Amino acid sequence: MSSYYLTDLDGTLLRSDETMSDDTIEQLKEAIEAGIVFSYSTARSYTSSTKVTSDIPWRYPVVIYNGAMIYDPVEKRVLGGNWLSAELSNRIIEAGRRHQLVPLVFALDENDQEKVLHERLHRIGDLSFYNSRPNDPRFQESDRLDLGAKYRILIMSYIGLYEELEPVKQTIEQLYNGLVHIEFIKDAYIKDHYFLEISHPLANKGEGVRLWSQHVGCEVNDVTVFGDNLNDIGMFQVAGTRVAVANAHERIIALADHVIGTSNEDAVAGYITEQRSRLTTR
């Protein structure tokens, strides 16, 4: 049985209100203290993910920005990742302008500091995202996005209705197929909204599992992953054991080895606790 676990956050480990129950926190603390190698893989940044997981004493690298970056939460440093050049990112921004849309750009500066670069926010999705992160120092507004070479671009994120984002997706695919990785998923918190996220071809959760495995010293086949949404497909394609929560997208459930309870039922922590119990009673 696996002692290496990597979980998605939103819709999987986190409840629908973006929190973890006291039971989940206690069970995961006990598992980590007992030597279980447990961490997370998320579309969130380190800043954002820390706000919702700070009750867990993370000891192992975390996979953030959908696999674009591996970060050490103990030493507070970037361990590696895959990012877009500023030149290509600027071309993608201009392609989006053809549809009157401009992304939020998540990047690292020359000091490895996270930044969210954007133009004036006026759309519902962008404002909802921004307002859910009050007093966040990462956000930097400019009159017109023009990325300098000092930035390493982790994710370019468009937030909008499906019918708004689908044409942008098609344009970027036509122009930059093979040069970028695209995720197009329904947002868990903003009603009727989707995320269209563009990143490096190797910036996906599948490659994130591979990098994470190298850093924690195991084979990819040793890892059990938990997920719910389409951006978790990469993890489910490469990991040894795939566990879907009951509220997962049908494609994730189809790939799963096991289906457990929902994200609102402490299902991830319960599964790990059950596996630990089986190991100690063998």
PDB file of C-alpha atoms in Angstrom, residues 42-270:
ATOM      1  CA  THR A  42      -3.356  22.570  -7.152  1.00  0.00           C
ATOM      2  CA  ALA A  43      -4.115  25.198  -9.755  1.00  0.00           C
ATOM      3  CA  ARG A  44      -3.704  27.740  -6.965  1.00  0.00           C
ATOM      4  CA  SER A  45      -0.595  29.756  -6.225  1.00  0.00           C
ATOM      5  CA  TYR A  46       1.414  29.145  -3.071  1.00  0.00           C
ATOM      6  CA  THR A  47      -0.012  32.313  -1.508  1.00  0.00           C
ATOM      7  CA  SER A  48      -3.597  31.293  -2.233  1.00  0.00           C
ATOM      8  CA  SER A  49      -3.184  27.650  -1.276  1.00  0.00           C
ATOM      9  CA  THR A  50      -1.482  28.548   2.009  1.00  0.00           C
ATOM     10  CA  LYS A  51      -4.485  30.623   3.064  1.00  0.00           C
ATOM     11  CA  VAL A  52      -6.756  27.582   2.914  1.00  0.00           C
ATOM     12  CA  THR A  53      -4.327  24.881   4.125  1.00  0.00           C
ATOM     13  CA  SER A  54      -2.242  26.603   6.794  1.00  0.00           C
ATOM     14  CA  ASP A  55      -3.569  24.315   9.546  1.00  0.00           C
ATOM     15  CA  ILE A  56      -1.564  21.428   8.067  1.00  0.00           C
ATOM     16  CA  PRO A  57       2.189  21.291   8.877  1.00  0.00           C
ATOM     17  CA  TRP A  58       3.384  20.658   5.326  1.00  0.00           C
ATOM     18  CA  ARG A  59       6.782  18.935   5.197  1.00  0.00           C
ATOM     19  CA  TYR A  60       7.069  17.998   1.544  1.00  0.00           C
ATOM     20  CA  PRO A  61       7.102  19.947  -1.724  1.00  0.00           C
ATOM     21  CA  VAL A  62       3.814  21.255  -3.066  1.00  0.00           C
ATOM     22  CA  VAL A  63       2.771  21.302  -6.719  1.00  0.00           C
ATOM     23  CA  ILE A  64       1.210  24.634  -7.645  1.00  0.00           C
ATOM     24  CA  TYR A  65      -0.092  26.456 -10.710  1.00  0.00           C
ATOM     25  CA  ASN A  66      -1.351  23.163 -12.185  1.00  0.00           C
ATOM     26  CA  GLY A  67       2.146  21.712 -12.194  1.00  0.00           C
ATOM     27  CA  ALA A  68       3.999  24.774 -13.479  1.00  0.00           C
ATOM     28  CA  MET A  69       5.998  25.052 -10.257  1.00  0.00           C
ATOM     29  CA  ILE A  70       7.279  22.892  -7.385  1.00  0.00           C
ATOM     30  CA  TYR A  71       7.761  24.750  -4.133  1.00  0.00           C
ATOM     31  CA  ASP A  72       9.376  23.852  -0.801  1.00  0.00           C
ATOM     32  CA  PRO A  73       7.009  25.055   1.973  1.00  0.00           C
ATOM     33  CA  VAL A  74       9.633  24.502   4.685  1.00  0.00           C
ATOM     34  CA  GLU A  75      12.557  26.405   3.156  1.00  0.00           C
ATOM     35  CA  LYS A  76      10.226  28.770   1.249  1.00  0.00           C
ATOM     36  CA  ARG A  77      11.943  28.394  -2.096  1.00  0.00           C
ATOM     37  CA  VAL A  78      11.199  27.462  -5.678  1.00  0.00           C
ATOM     38  CA  LEU A  79      12.505  23.979  -6.484  1.00  0.00           C
ATOM     39  CA  GLY A  80      11.752  23.962 -10.190  1.00  0.00           C
ATOM     40  CA  GLY A  81       9.080  24.111 -12.822  1.00  0.00           C
ATOM     41  CA  ASN A  82       8.195  24.943 -16.398  1.00  0.00           C
ATOM     42  CA  TRP A  83       7.203  28.427 -17.493  1.00  0.00           C
ATOM     43  CA  LEU A  84       6.442  30.444 -20.609  1.00  0.00           C
ATOM     44  CA  SER A  85       8.725  33.152 -21.946  1.00  0.00           C
ATOM     45  CA  ALA A  86       7.575  36.743 -21.735  1.00  0.00           C
ATOM     46  CA  GLU A  87       7.837  36.999 -25.533  1.00  0.00           C
ATOM     47  CA  LEU A  88       5.415  34.136 -26.201  1.00  0.00           C
ATOM     48  CA  SER A  89       3.120  35.322 -23.423  1.00  0.00           C
ATOM     49  CA  ASN A  90       2.861  38.772 -24.981  1.00  0.00           C
ATOM     50  CA  ARG A  91       1.862  37.188 -28.288  1.00  0.00           C
ATOM     51  CA  ILE A  92      -0.834  35.161 -26.532  1.00  0.00           C
ATOM     52  CA  ILE A  93      -2.143  38.300 -24.836  1.00  0.00           C
ATOM     53  CA  GLU A  94      -2.478  39.978 -28.220  1.00  0.00           C
ATOM     54  CA  ALA A  95      -4.322  36.938 -29.586  1.00  0.00           C
ATOM     55  CA  GLY A  96      -6.816  37.240 -26.736  1.00  0.00           C
ATOM     56  CA  ARG A  97      -7.356  40.925 -27.458  1.00  0.00           C
ATOM     57  CA  ARG A  98      -8.940  39.922 -30.769  1.00  0.00           C
ATOM     58  CA  HIS A  99     -11.836  38.717 -28.612  1.00  0.00           C
ATOM     59  CA  GLN A 100     -11.708  41.761 -26.279  1.00  0.00           C
ATOM     60  CA  LEU A 101     -10.349  39.645 -23.423  1.00  0.00           C
ATOM     61  CA  VAL A 102      -7.175  40.069 -21.366  1.00  0.00           C
ATOM     62  CA  PRO A 103      -5.901  37.462 -18.876  1.00  0.00           C
ATOM     63  CA  LEU A 104      -4.611  37.575 -15.357  1.00  0.00           C
ATOM     64  CA  VAL A 105      -0.920  36.693 -15.639  1.00  0.00           C
ATOM     65  CA  PHE A 106       0.620  34.717 -12.776  1.00  0.00           C
ATOM     66  CA  ALA A 107       4.384  35.072 -12.850  1.00  0.00           C
ATOM     67  CA  LEU A 108       7.604  34.946 -10.869  1.00  0.00           C
ATOM     68  CA  ASP A 109       9.834  38.014 -10.856  1.00  0.00           C
ATOM     69  CA  GLU A 110      13.638  38.000 -10.698  1.00  0.00           C
ATOM     70  CA  ASN A 111      13.458  37.463  -6.911  1.00  0.00           C
ATOM     71  CA  ASP A 112      11.128  34.426  -7.167  1.00  0.00           C
ATOM     72  CA  GLN A 113       8.255  36.531  -5.861  1.00  0.00           C
ATOM     73  CA  GLU A 114       4.755  35.686  -7.085  1.00  0.00           C
ATOM     74  CA  LYS A 115       2.978  38.407  -9.059  1.00  0.00           C
ATOM     75  CA  VAL A 116      -0.484  38.672 -10.615  1.00  0.00           C
ATOM     76  CA  LEU A 117      -0.196  41.118 -13.502  1.00  0.00           C
ATOM     77  CA  HIS A 118      -3.348  42.573 -15.010  1.00  0.00           C
ATOM     78  CA  GLU A 119      -5.026  45.518 -16.655  1.00  0.00           C
ATOM     79  CA  ARG A 120      -7.970  47.337 -15.052  1.00  0.00           C
ATOM     80  CA  LEU A 121     -10.454  44.743 -13.834  1.00  0.00           C
ATOM     81  CA  HIS A 122     -14.085  45.273 -14.779  1.00  0.00           C
ATOM     82  CA  ARG A 123     -15.483  41.855 -15.729  1.00  0.00           C
ATOM     83  CA  ILE A 124     -17.540  39.848 -13.215  1.00  0.00           C
ATOM     84  CA  GLY A 125     -15.224  36.847 -13.135  1.00  0.00           C
ATOM     85  CA  ASP A 126     -12.017  38.851 -12.755  1.00  0.00           C
ATOM     86  CA  LEU A 127     -13.525  41.041 -10.038  1.00  0.00           C
ATOM     87  CA  SER A 128     -14.899  38.039  -8.149  1.00  0.00           C
ATOM     88  CA  PHE A 129     -11.473  36.412  -8.227  1.00  0.00           C
ATOM     89  CA  TYR A 130      -9.757  39.623  -7.113  1.00  0.00           C
ATOM     90  CA  ASN A 131     -12.271  40.346  -4.343  1.00  0.00           C
ATOM     91  CA  SER A 132     -11.879  36.822  -2.960  1.00  0.00           C
ATOM     92  CA  ARG A 133      -8.245  37.714  -2.239  1.00  0.00           C
ATOM     93  CA  PRO A 134      -8.454  41.027  -0.336  1.00  0.00           C
ATOM     94  CA  ASN A 135      -5.239  42.955   0.344  1.00  0.00           C
ATOM     95  CA  ASP A 136      -3.241  40.502  -1.761  1.00  0.00           C
ATOM     96  CA  PRO A 137       0.089  42.222  -2.534  1.00  0.00           C
ATOM     97  CA  ARG A 138       0.698  40.084  -5.620  1.00  0.00           C
ATOM     98  CA  PHE A 139      -1.782  42.003  -7.769  1.00  0.00           C
ATOM     99  CA  GLN A 140      -0.178  44.663  -9.962  1.00  0.00           C
ATOM    100  CA  GLU A 141      -2.265  46.702 -12.386  1.00  0.00           C
ATOM    101  CA  SER A 142      -0.937  48.321 -15.540  1.00  0.00           C
ATOM    102  CA  ASP A 143      -2.620  50.357 -18.273  1.00  0.00           C
ATOM    103  CA  ARG A 144      -1.632  47.748 -20.852  1.00  0.00           C
ATOM    104  CA  LEU A 145      -0.030  44.378 -20.221  1.00  0.00           C
ATOM    105  CA  ASP A 146       3.432  44.167 -21.789  1.00  0.00           C
ATOM    106  CA  LEU A 147       5.547  41.581 -20.012  1.00  0.00           C
ATOM    107  CA  GLY A 148       9.233  42.182 -19.539  1.00  0.00           C
ATOM    108  CA  ALA A 149      11.936  39.527 -19.829  1.00  0.00           C
ATOM    109  CA  LYS A 150      12.404  39.453 -16.043  1.00  0.00           C
ATOM    110  CA  TYR A 151       9.156  37.505 -15.647  1.00  0.00           C
ATOM    111  CA  ARG A 152       8.726  33.728 -15.810  1.00  0.00           C
ATOM    112  CA  ILE A 153       5.105  33.154 -16.746  1.00  0.00           C
ATOM    113  CA  LEU A 154       3.433  30.358 -14.799  1.00  0.00           C
ATOM    114  CA  ILE A 155      -0.182  30.619 -15.917  1.00  0.00           C
ATOM    115  CA  MET A 156      -2.221  33.031 -18.032  1.00  0.00           C
ATOM    116  CA  SER A 157      -5.780  32.803 -16.799  1.00  0.00           C
ATOM    117  CA  TYR A 158      -8.940  34.014 -18.530  1.00  0.00           C
ATOM    118  CA  ILE A 159     -12.122  33.957 -16.417  1.00  0.00           C
ATOM    119  CA  GLY A 160     -15.482  34.144 -18.133  1.00  0.00           C
ATOM    120  CA  LEU A 161     -18.558  32.434 -19.492  1.00  0.00           C
ATOM    121  CA  TYR A 162     -18.087  29.336 -21.630  1.00  0.00           C
ATOM    122  CA  GLU A 163     -19.241  31.056 -24.813  1.00  0.00           C
ATOM    123  CA  GLU A 164     -16.802  33.942 -24.199  1.00  0.00           C
ATOM    124  CA  LEU A 165     -13.770  31.767 -23.624  1.00  0.00           C
ATOM    125  CA  GLU A 166     -14.282  29.044 -26.236  1.00  0.00           C
ATOM    126  CA  PRO A 167     -13.332  31.348 -29.175  1.00  0.00           C
ATOM    127  CA  VAL A 168     -10.181  32.458 -27.313  1.00  0.00           C
ATOM    128  CA  LYS A 169      -9.273  28.823 -26.725  1.00  0.00           C
ATOM    129  CA  GLN A 170      -9.706  28.013 -30.425  1.00  0.00           C
ATOM    130  CA  THR A 171      -7.565  30.978 -31.493  1.00  0.00           C
ATOM    131  CA  ILE A 172      -4.727  30.097 -29.131  1.00  0.00           C
ATOM    132  CA  GLU A 173      -4.847  26.434 -30.161  1.00  0.00           C
ATOM    133  CA  GLN A 174      -4.648  27.398 -33.841  1.00  0.00           C
ATOM    134  CA  LEU A 175      -1.736  29.779 -33.342  1.00  0.00           C
ATOM    135  CA  TYR A 176       0.319  28.057 -30.671  1.00  0.00           C
ATOM    136  CA  ASN A 177      -0.521  24.353 -30.778  1.00  0.00           C
ATOM    137  CA  GLY A 178       2.378  22.413 -29.223  1.00  0.00           C
ATOM    138  CA  LEU A 179       3.887  25.510 -27.626  1.00  0.00           C
ATOM    139  CA  VAL A 180       1.390  25.732 -24.765  1.00  0.00           C
ATOM    140  CA  HIS A 181      -0.701  23.574 -22.448  1.00  0.00           C
ATOM    141  CA  ILE A 182      -4.370  24.569 -22.167  1.00  0.00           C
ATOM    142  CA  GLU A 183      -6.826  23.815 -19.369  1.00  0.00           C
ATOM    143  CA  PHE A 184     -10.479  24.768 -19.772  1.00  0.00           C
ATOM    144  CA  ILE A 185     -12.451  23.945 -16.632  1.00  0.00           C
ATOM    145  CA  LYS A 186     -15.576  25.080 -14.803  1.00  0.00           C
ATOM    146  CA  ASP A 187     -14.938  27.324 -11.834  1.00  0.00           C
ATOM    147  CA  ALA A 188     -15.973  25.884  -8.483  1.00  0.00           C
ATOM    148  CA  TYR A 189     -16.950  29.192  -6.891  1.00  0.00           C
ATOM    149  CA  ILE A 190     -18.046  31.761  -9.506  1.00  0.00           C
ATOM    150  CA  LYS A 191     -21.493  30.899 -10.872  1.00  0.00           C
ATOM    151  CA  ASP A 192     -21.552  29.868 -14.554  1.00  0.00           C
ATOM    152  CA  HIS A 193     -17.902  30.854 -15.018  1.00  0.00           C
ATOM    153  CA  TYR A 194     -14.953  28.948 -16.449  1.00  0.00           C
ATOM    154  CA  PHE A 195     -11.187  29.223 -16.305  1.00  0.00           C
ATOM    155  CA  LEU A 196      -9.163  29.117 -19.522  1.00  0.00           C
ATOM    156  CA  GLU A 197      -5.562  28.664 -18.447  1.00  0.00           C
ATOM    157  CA  ILE A 198      -2.504  28.706 -20.699  1.00  0.00           C
ATOM    158  CA  SER A 199       0.904  27.510 -19.563  1.00  0.00           C
ATOM    159  CA  HIS A 200       4.076  25.717 -20.689  1.00  0.00           C
ATOM    160  CA  PRO A 201       3.480  22.337 -22.433  1.00  0.00           C
ATOM    161  CA  LEU A 202       5.036  20.544 -19.453  1.00  0.00           C
ATOM    162  CA  ALA A 203       3.124  22.627 -16.899  1.00  0.00           C
ATOM    163  CA  ASN A 204       0.416  20.115 -16.074  1.00  0.00           C
ATOM    164  CA  LYS A 205      -0.415  17.973 -13.091  1.00  0.00           C
ATOM    165  CA  GLY A 206       0.930  14.823 -14.729  1.00  0.00           C
ATOM    166  CA  GLU A 207       4.409  16.304 -15.038  1.00  0.00           C
ATOM    167  CA  GLY A 208       3.907  17.782 -11.583  1.00  0.00           C
ATOM    168  CA  VAL A 209       3.539  14.277 -10.146  1.00  0.00           C
ATOM    169  CA  ARG A 210       6.748  13.212 -11.896  1.00  0.00           C
ATOM    170  CA  LEU A 211       8.713  16.158 -10.491  1.00  0.00           C
ATOM    171  CA  TRP A 212       7.203  15.700  -7.036  1.00  0.00           C
ATOM    172  CA  SER A 213       8.114  12.004  -7.012  1.00  0.00           C
ATOM    173  CA  GLN A 214      11.734  12.839  -7.775  1.00  0.00           C
ATOM    174  CA  HIS A 215      11.880  15.325  -4.908  1.00  0.00           C
ATOM    175  CA  VAL A 216      10.331  12.992  -2.313  1.00  0.00           C
ATOM    176  CA  GLY A 217      12.290   9.953  -3.499  1.00  0.00           C
ATOM    177  CA  CYS A 218       9.700   7.563  -4.875  1.00  0.00           C
ATOM    178  CA  GLU A 219       8.539   6.155  -8.191  1.00  0.00           C
ATOM    179  CA  VAL A 220       5.485   7.657  -9.856  1.00  0.00           C
ATOM    180  CA  ASN A 221       3.795   4.274  -9.533  1.00  0.00           C
ATOM    181  CA  ASP A 222       4.128   4.531  -5.737  1.00  0.00           C
ATOM    182  CA  VAL A 223       1.921   7.633  -5.593  1.00  0.00           C
ATOM    183  CA  THR A 224      -1.784   7.707  -4.782  1.00  0.00           C
ATOM    184  CA  VAL A 225      -3.544  10.788  -6.155  1.00  0.00           C
ATOM    185  CA  PHE A 226      -6.925  12.324  -5.356  1.00  0.00           C
ATOM    186  CA  GLY A 227      -8.892  14.557  -7.703  1.00  0.00           C
ATOM    187  CA  ASP A 228     -12.204  15.840  -8.978  1.00  0.00           C
ATOM    188  CA  ASN A 229     -11.801  18.027 -12.063  1.00  0.00           C
ATOM    189  CA  LEU A 230     -10.459  17.868 -15.596  1.00  0.00           C
ATOM    190  CA  ASN A 231      -7.123  19.456 -14.695  1.00  0.00           C
ATOM    191  CA  ASP A 232      -6.485  16.356 -12.556  1.00  0.00           C
ATOM    192  CA  ILE A 233      -6.488  14.060 -15.600  1.00  0.00           C
ATOM    193  CA  GLY A 234      -2.698  14.284 -15.926  1.00  0.00           C
ATOM    194  CA  MET A 235      -2.257  12.998 -12.373  1.00  0.00           C
ATOM    195  CA  PHE A 236      -4.698  10.179 -13.001  1.00  0.00           C
ATOM    196  CA  GLN A 237      -2.858   9.135 -16.163  1.00  0.00           C
ATOM    197  CA  VAL A 238       0.544   8.687 -14.514  1.00  0.00           C
ATOM    198  CA  ALA A 239      -0.003   7.799 -10.824  1.00  0.00           C
ATOM    199  CA  GLY A 240      -0.048   4.270  -9.493  1.00  0.00           C
ATOM    200  CA  THR A 241      -3.380   4.617  -7.674  1.00  0.00           C
ATOM    201  CA  ARG A 242      -6.130   7.047  -8.682  1.00  0.00           C
ATOM    202  CA  VAL A 243      -8.867   8.037  -6.216  1.00  0.00           C
ATOM    203  CA  ALA A 244     -11.840  10.195  -7.234  1.00  0.00           C
ATOM    204  CA  VAL A 245     -14.181  11.937  -4.838  1.00  0.00           C
ATOM    205  CA  ALA A 246     -17.863  11.218  -5.466  1.00  0.00           C
ATOM    206  CA  ASN A 247     -18.472  14.782  -6.695  1.00  0.00           C
ATOM    207  CA  ALA A 248     -15.809  14.417  -9.402  1.00  0.00           C
ATOM    208  CA  HIS A 249     -16.279  15.023 -13.114  1.00  0.00           C
ATOM    209  CA  GLU A 250     -17.406  11.879 -14.944  1.00  0.00           C
ATOM    210  CA  ARG A 251     -14.096  11.640 -16.832  1.00  0.00           C
ATOM    211  CA  ILE A 252     -12.168  11.570 -13.553  1.00  0.00           C
ATOM    212  CA  ILE A 253     -14.473   8.907 -12.133  1.00  0.00           C
ATOM    213  CA  ALA A 254     -13.956   6.829 -15.281  1.00  0.00           C
ATOM    214  CA  LEU A 255     -10.181   6.909 -14.755  1.00  0.00           C
ATOM    215  CA  ALA A 256     -10.327   6.169 -11.024  1.00  0.00           C
ATOM    216  CA  ASP A 257      -9.314   2.957  -9.285  1.00  0.00           C
ATOM    217  CA  HIS A 258     -11.471   3.947  -6.311  1.00  0.00           C
ATOM    218  CA  VAL A 259     -14.355   6.363  -5.751  1.00  0.00           C
ATOM    219  CA  ILE A 260     -14.758   7.684  -2.217  1.00  0.00           C
ATOM    220  CA  GLY A 261     -17.150  10.135  -0.537  1.00  0.00           C
ATOM    221  CA  THR A 262     -17.533  13.768  -1.494  1.00  0.00           C
ATOM    222  CA  SER A 263     -15.234  16.651  -0.656  1.00  0.00           C
ATOM    223  CA  ASN A 264     -17.732  17.692   2.016  1.00  0.00           C
ATOM    224  CA  GLU A 265     -17.432  14.328   3.803  1.00  0.00           C
ATOM    225  CA  ASP A 266     -13.742  14.241   4.861  1.00  0.00           C
ATOM    226  CA  ALA A 267     -13.274  11.574   2.198  1.00  0.00           C
ATOM    227  CA  VAL A 268      -9.581  12.121   1.425  1.00  0.00           C
ATOM    228  CA  ALA A 269      -8.482  12.107   5.056  1.00  0.00           C
ATOM    229  CA  GLY A 270     -10.757   9.136   5.734  1.00  0.00           C
TER     230      GLY A 270
END
